[in-house]
PDB file of C-alpha atoms in Angstrom:
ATOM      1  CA  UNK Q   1     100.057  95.382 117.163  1.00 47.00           C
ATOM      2  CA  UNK Q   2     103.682  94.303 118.536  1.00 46.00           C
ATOM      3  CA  UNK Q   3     106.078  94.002 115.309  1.00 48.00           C
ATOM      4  CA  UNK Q   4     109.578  92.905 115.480  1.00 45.00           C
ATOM      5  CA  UNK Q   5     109.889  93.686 118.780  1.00 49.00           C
ATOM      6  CA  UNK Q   6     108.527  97.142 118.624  1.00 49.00           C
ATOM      7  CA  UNK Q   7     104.589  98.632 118.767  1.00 54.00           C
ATOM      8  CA  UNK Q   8     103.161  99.534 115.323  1.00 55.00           C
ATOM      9  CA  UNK Q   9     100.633 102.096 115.453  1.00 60.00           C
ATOM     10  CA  UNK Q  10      97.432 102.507 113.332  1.00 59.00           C
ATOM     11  CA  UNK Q  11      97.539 105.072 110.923  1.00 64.00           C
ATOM     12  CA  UNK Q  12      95.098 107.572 111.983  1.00 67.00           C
ATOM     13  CA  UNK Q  13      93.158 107.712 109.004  1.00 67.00           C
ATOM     14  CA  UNK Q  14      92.354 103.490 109.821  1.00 71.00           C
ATOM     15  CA  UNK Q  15      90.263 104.887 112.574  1.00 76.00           C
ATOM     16  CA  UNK Q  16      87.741 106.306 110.299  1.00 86.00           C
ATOM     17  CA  UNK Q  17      86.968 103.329 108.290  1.00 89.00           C
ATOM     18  CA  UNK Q  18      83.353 102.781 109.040  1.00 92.00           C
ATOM     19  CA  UNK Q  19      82.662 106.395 107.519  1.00 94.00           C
ATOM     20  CA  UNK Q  20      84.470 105.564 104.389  1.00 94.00           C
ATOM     21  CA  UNK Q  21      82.878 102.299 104.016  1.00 93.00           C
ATOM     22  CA  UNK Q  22      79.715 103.633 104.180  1.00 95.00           C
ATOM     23  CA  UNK Q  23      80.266 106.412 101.662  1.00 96.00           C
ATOM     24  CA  UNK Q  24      81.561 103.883  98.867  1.00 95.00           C
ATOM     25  CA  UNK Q  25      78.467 101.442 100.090  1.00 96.00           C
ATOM     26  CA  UNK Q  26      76.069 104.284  99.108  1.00 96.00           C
ATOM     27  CA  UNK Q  27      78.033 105.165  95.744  1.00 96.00           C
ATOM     28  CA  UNK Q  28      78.380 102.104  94.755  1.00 96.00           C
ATOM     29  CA  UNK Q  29      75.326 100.011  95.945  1.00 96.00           C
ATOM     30  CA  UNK Q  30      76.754  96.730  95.529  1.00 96.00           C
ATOM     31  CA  UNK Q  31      74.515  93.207  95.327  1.00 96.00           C
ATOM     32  CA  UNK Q  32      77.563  91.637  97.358  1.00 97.00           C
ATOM     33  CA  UNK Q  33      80.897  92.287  98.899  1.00 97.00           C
ATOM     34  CA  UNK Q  34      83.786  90.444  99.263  1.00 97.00           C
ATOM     35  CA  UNK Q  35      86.030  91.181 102.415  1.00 97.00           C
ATOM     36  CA  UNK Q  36      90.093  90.003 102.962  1.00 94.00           C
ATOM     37  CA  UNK Q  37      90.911  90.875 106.659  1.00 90.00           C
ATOM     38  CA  UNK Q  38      93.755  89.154 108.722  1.00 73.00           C
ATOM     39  CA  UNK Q  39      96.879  89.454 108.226  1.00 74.00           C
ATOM     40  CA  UNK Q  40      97.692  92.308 110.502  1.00 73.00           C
ATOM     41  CA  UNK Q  41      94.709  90.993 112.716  1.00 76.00           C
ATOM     42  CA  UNK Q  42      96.613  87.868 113.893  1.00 76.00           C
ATOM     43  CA  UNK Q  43      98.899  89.958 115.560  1.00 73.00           C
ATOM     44  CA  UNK Q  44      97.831  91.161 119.532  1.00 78.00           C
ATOM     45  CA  UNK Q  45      96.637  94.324 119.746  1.00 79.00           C
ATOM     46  CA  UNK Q  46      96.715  96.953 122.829  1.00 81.00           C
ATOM     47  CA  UNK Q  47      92.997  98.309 122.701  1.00 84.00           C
ATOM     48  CA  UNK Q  48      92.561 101.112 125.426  1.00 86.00           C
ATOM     49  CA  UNK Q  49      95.511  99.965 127.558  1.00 86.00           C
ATOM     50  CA  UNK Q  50      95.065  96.539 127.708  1.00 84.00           C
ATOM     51  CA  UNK Q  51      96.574  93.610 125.621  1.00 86.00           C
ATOM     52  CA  UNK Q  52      94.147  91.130 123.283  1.00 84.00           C
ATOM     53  CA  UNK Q  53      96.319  88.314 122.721  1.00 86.00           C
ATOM     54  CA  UNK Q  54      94.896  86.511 120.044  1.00 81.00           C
ATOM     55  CA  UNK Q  55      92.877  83.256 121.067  1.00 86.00           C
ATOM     56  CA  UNK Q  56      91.451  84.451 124.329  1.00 90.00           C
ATOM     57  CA  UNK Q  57      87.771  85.287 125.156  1.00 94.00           C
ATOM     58  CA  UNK Q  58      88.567  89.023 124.998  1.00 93.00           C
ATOM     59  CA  UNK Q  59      89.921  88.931 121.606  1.00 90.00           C
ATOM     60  CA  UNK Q  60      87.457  87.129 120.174  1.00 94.00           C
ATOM     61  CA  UNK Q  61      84.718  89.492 121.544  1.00 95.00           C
ATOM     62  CA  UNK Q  62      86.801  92.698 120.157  1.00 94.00           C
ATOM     63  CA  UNK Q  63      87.630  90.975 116.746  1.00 93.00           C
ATOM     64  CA  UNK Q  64      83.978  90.073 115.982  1.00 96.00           C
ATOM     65  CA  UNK Q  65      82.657  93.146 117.308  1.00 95.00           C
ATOM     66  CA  UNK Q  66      84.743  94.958 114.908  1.00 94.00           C
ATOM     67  CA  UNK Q  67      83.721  92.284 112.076  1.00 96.00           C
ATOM     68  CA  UNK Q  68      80.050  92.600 113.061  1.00 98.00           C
ATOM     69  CA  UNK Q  69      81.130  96.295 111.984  1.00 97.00           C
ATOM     70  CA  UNK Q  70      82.112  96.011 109.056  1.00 97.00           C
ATOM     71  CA  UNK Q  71      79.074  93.653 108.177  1.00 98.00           C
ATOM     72  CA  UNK Q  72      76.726  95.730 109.409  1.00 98.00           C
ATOM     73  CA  UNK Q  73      78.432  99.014 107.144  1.00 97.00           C
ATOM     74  CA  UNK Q  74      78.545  96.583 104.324  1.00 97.00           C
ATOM     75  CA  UNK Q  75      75.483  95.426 104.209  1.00 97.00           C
ATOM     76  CA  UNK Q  76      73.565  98.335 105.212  1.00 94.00           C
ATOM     77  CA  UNK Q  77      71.556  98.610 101.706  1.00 93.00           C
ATOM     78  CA  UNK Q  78      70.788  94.768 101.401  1.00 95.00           C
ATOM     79  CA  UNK Q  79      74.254  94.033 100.002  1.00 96.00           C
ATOM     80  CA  UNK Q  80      75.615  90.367 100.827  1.00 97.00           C
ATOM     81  CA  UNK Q  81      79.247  89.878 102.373  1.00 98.00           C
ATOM     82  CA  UNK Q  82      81.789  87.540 101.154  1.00 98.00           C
ATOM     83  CA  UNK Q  83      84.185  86.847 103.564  1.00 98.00           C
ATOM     84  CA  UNK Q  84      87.345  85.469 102.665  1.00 97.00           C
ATOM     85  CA  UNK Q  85      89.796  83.160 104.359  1.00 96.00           C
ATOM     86  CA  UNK Q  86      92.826  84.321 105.972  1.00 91.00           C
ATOM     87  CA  UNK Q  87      95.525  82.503 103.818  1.00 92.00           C
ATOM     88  CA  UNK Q  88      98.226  80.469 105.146  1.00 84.00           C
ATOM     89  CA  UNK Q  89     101.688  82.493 104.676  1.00 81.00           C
ATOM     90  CA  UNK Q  90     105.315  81.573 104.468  1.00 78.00           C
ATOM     91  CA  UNK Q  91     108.306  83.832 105.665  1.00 66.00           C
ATOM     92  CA  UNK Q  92     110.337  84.813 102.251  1.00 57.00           C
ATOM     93  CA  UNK Q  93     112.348  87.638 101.724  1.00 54.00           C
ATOM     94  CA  UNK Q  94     112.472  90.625 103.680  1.00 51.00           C
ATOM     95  CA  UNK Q  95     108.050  91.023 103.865  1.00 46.00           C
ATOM     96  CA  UNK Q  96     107.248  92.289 107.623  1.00 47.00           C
ATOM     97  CA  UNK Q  97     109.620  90.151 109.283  1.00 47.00           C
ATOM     98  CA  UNK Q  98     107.808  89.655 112.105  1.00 47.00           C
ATOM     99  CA  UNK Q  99     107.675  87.514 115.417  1.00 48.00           C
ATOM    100  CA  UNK Q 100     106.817  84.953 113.546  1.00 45.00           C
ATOM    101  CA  UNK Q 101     105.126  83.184 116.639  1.00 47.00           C
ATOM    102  CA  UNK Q 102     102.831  85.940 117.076  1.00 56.00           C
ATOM    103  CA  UNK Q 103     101.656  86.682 113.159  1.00 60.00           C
ATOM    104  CA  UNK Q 104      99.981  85.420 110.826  1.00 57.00           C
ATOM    105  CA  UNK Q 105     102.886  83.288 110.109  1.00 68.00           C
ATOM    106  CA  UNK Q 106     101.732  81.127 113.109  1.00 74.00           C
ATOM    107  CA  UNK Q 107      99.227  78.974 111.249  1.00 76.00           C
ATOM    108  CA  UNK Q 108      97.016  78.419 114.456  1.00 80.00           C
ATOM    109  CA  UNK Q 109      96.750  82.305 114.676  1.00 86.00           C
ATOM    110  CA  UNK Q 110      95.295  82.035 110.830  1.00 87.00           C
ATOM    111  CA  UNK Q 111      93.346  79.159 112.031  1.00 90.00           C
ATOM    112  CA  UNK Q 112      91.729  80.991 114.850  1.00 91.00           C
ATOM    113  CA  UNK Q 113      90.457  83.887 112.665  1.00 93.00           C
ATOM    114  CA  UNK Q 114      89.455  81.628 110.212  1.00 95.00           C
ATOM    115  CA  UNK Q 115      87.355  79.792 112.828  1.00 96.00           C
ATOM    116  CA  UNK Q 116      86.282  83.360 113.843  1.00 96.00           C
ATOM    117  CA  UNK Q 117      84.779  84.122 110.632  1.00 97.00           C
ATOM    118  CA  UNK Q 118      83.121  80.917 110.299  1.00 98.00           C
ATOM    119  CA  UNK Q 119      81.267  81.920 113.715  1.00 97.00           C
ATOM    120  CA  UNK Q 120      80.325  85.369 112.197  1.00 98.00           C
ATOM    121  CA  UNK Q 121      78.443  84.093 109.137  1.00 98.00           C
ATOM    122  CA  UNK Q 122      76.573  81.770 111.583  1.00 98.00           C
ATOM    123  CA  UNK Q 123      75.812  85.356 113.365  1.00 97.00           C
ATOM    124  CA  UNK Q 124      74.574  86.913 110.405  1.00 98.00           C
ATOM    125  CA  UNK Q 125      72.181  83.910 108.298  1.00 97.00           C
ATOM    126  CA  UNK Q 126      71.295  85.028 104.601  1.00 95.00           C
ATOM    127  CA  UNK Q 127      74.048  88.167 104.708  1.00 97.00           C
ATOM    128  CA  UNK Q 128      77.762  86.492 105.832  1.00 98.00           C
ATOM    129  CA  UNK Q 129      78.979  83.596 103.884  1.00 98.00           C
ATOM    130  CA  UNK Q 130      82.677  82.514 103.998  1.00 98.00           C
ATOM    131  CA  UNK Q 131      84.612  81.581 100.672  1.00 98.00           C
ATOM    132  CA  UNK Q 132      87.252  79.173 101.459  1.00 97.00           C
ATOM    133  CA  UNK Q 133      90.444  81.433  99.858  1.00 96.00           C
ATOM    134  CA  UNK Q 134      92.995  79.458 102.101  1.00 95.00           C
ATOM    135  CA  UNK Q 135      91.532  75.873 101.049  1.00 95.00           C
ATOM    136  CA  UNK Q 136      91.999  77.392  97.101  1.00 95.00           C
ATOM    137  CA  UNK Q 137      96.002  78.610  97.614  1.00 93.00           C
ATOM    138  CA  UNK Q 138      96.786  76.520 100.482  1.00 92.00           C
ATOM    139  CA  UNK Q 139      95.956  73.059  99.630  1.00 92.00           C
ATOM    140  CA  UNK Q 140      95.668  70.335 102.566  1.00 90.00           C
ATOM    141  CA  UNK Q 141      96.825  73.953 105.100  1.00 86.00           C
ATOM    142  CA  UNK Q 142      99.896  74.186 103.347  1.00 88.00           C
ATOM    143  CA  UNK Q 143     101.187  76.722 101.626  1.00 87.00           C
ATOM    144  CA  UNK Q 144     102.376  76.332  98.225  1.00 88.00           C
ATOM    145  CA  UNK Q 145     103.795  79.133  95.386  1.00 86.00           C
ATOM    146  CA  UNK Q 146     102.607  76.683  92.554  1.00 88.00           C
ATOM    147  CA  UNK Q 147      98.833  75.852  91.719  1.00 91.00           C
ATOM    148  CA  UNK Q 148      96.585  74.882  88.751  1.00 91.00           C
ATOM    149  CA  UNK Q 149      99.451  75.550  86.068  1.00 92.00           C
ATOM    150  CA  UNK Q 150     100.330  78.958  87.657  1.00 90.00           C
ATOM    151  CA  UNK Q 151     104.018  79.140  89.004  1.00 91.00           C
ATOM    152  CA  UNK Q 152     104.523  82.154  91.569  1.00 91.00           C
ATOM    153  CA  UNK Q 153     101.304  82.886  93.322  1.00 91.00           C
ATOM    154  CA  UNK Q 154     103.023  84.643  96.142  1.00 89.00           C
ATOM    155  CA  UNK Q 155     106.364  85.321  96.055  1.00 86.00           C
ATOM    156  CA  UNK Q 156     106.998  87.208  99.292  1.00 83.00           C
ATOM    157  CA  UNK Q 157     105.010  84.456 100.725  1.00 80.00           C
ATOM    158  CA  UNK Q 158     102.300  86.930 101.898  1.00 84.00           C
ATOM    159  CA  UNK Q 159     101.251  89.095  99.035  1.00 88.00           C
ATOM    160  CA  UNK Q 160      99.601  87.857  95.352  1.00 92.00           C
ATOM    161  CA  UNK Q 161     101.323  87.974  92.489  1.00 94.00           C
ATOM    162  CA  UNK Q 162      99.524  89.102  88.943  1.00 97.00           C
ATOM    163  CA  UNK Q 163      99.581  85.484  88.222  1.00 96.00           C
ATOM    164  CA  UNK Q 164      98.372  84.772  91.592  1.00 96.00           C
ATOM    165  CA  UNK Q 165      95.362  87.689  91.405  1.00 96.00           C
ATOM    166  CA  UNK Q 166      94.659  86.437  88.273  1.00 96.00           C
ATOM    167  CA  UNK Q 167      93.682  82.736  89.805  1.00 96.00           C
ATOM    168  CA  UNK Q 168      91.829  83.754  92.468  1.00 96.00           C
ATOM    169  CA  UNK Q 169      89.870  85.841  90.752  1.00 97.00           C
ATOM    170  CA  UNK Q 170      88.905  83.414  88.419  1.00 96.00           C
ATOM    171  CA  UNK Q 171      87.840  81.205  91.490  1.00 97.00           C
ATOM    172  CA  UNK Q 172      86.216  84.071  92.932  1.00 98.00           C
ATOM    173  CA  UNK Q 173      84.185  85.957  90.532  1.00 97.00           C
ATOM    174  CA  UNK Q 174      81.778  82.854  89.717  1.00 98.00           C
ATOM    175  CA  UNK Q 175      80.843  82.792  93.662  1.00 97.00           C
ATOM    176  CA  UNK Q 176      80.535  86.700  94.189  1.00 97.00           C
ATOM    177  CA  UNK Q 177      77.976  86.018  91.221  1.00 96.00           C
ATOM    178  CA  UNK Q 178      76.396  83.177  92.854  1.00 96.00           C
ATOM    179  CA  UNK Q 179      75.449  85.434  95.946  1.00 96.00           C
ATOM    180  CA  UNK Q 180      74.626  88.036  93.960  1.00 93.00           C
ATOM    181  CA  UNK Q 181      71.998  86.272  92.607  1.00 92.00           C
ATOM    182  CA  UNK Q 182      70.433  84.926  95.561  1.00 82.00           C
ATOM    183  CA  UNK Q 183      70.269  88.611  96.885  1.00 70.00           C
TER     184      UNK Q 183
END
């Protein structure tokens, strides 16, 4: 990914995440799984030598690829997978400051992955379904610190607060259930 101007590199150990994921999968054996990608995946990323800007065909076909991935890891035992929306975010403070044209501070970049997931659950019928996390702490698409009585949800803009967790996860846990139960 291209940060502030400079490349950021995956951490090495990132590479083996399919292996992880399927060693906690077989620990754990959930009913259902709920997965929060995107911020760092609305940047453009240099795969092999060759730039995936975010938006084109190429992309696209690399990003769900990689999501198909993780569904397939996650669900290898039966469990269903949540997917989360990305969130809208708001530059505060000194959080990864960067290019905020080319981040996930560009709302059509959160948009676009958004959309992305969307196409993935109609890929995967019965397993994939989206939960709308961005239409819960981004009312109307925009992004606000302040919802249902709790002040501070974010307050790098990016990141969840306590306060914040503590909200979503009360929206949350009743639809994990939900799927659980239709597993």
């Amino acid at each position: 990914a291209w940060v502030d101007g400079k490349m950021s590199v995956n951490d090495p150990k990132c590479d083996n995440w399919p292996k992880l994921w399927r060693e906690v999968v077989e620990e754990f054996q959930p009913d259902v799984v709920a997965l929060l990608v995107g911020a760092w995946d609305a940047y453009d990323r240099k795969i092999d030598g060759e730039w995936l800007r975010v938006g084109t065909p190429e992309h696209d076909r690399y990003f769900l690829g990689e999501m198909q991935e993780a569904v397939d890891v996650l669900s290898r035992d039966g469990a269903r997978v949540a997917v989360l929306t990305t969130p809208c975010m708001q530059r505060r403070g000194e959080v990864n400051q960067p290019d905020e044209y080319r981040s996930a501070f560009d709302p059509w970049r959160v948009d676009h992955l958004n959309q992305l997931y969307r196409d993935l659950a109609r890929q995967n019928p019965g397993i994939v379904q989206v939960l709308d996390l961005e239409g819960l702490v981004c009312p109307g698409g925009e992004f606000t610190n302040d919802l249902d009585g709790v002040s501070n949800i974010r307050d790098d803009g990016v990141h969840f607060t306590p306060d914040g967790a503590d909200l979503v996860a009360r929206w949350l846990a009743p639809r994990l259930l939900e799927m659980a139960a239709l597993r």
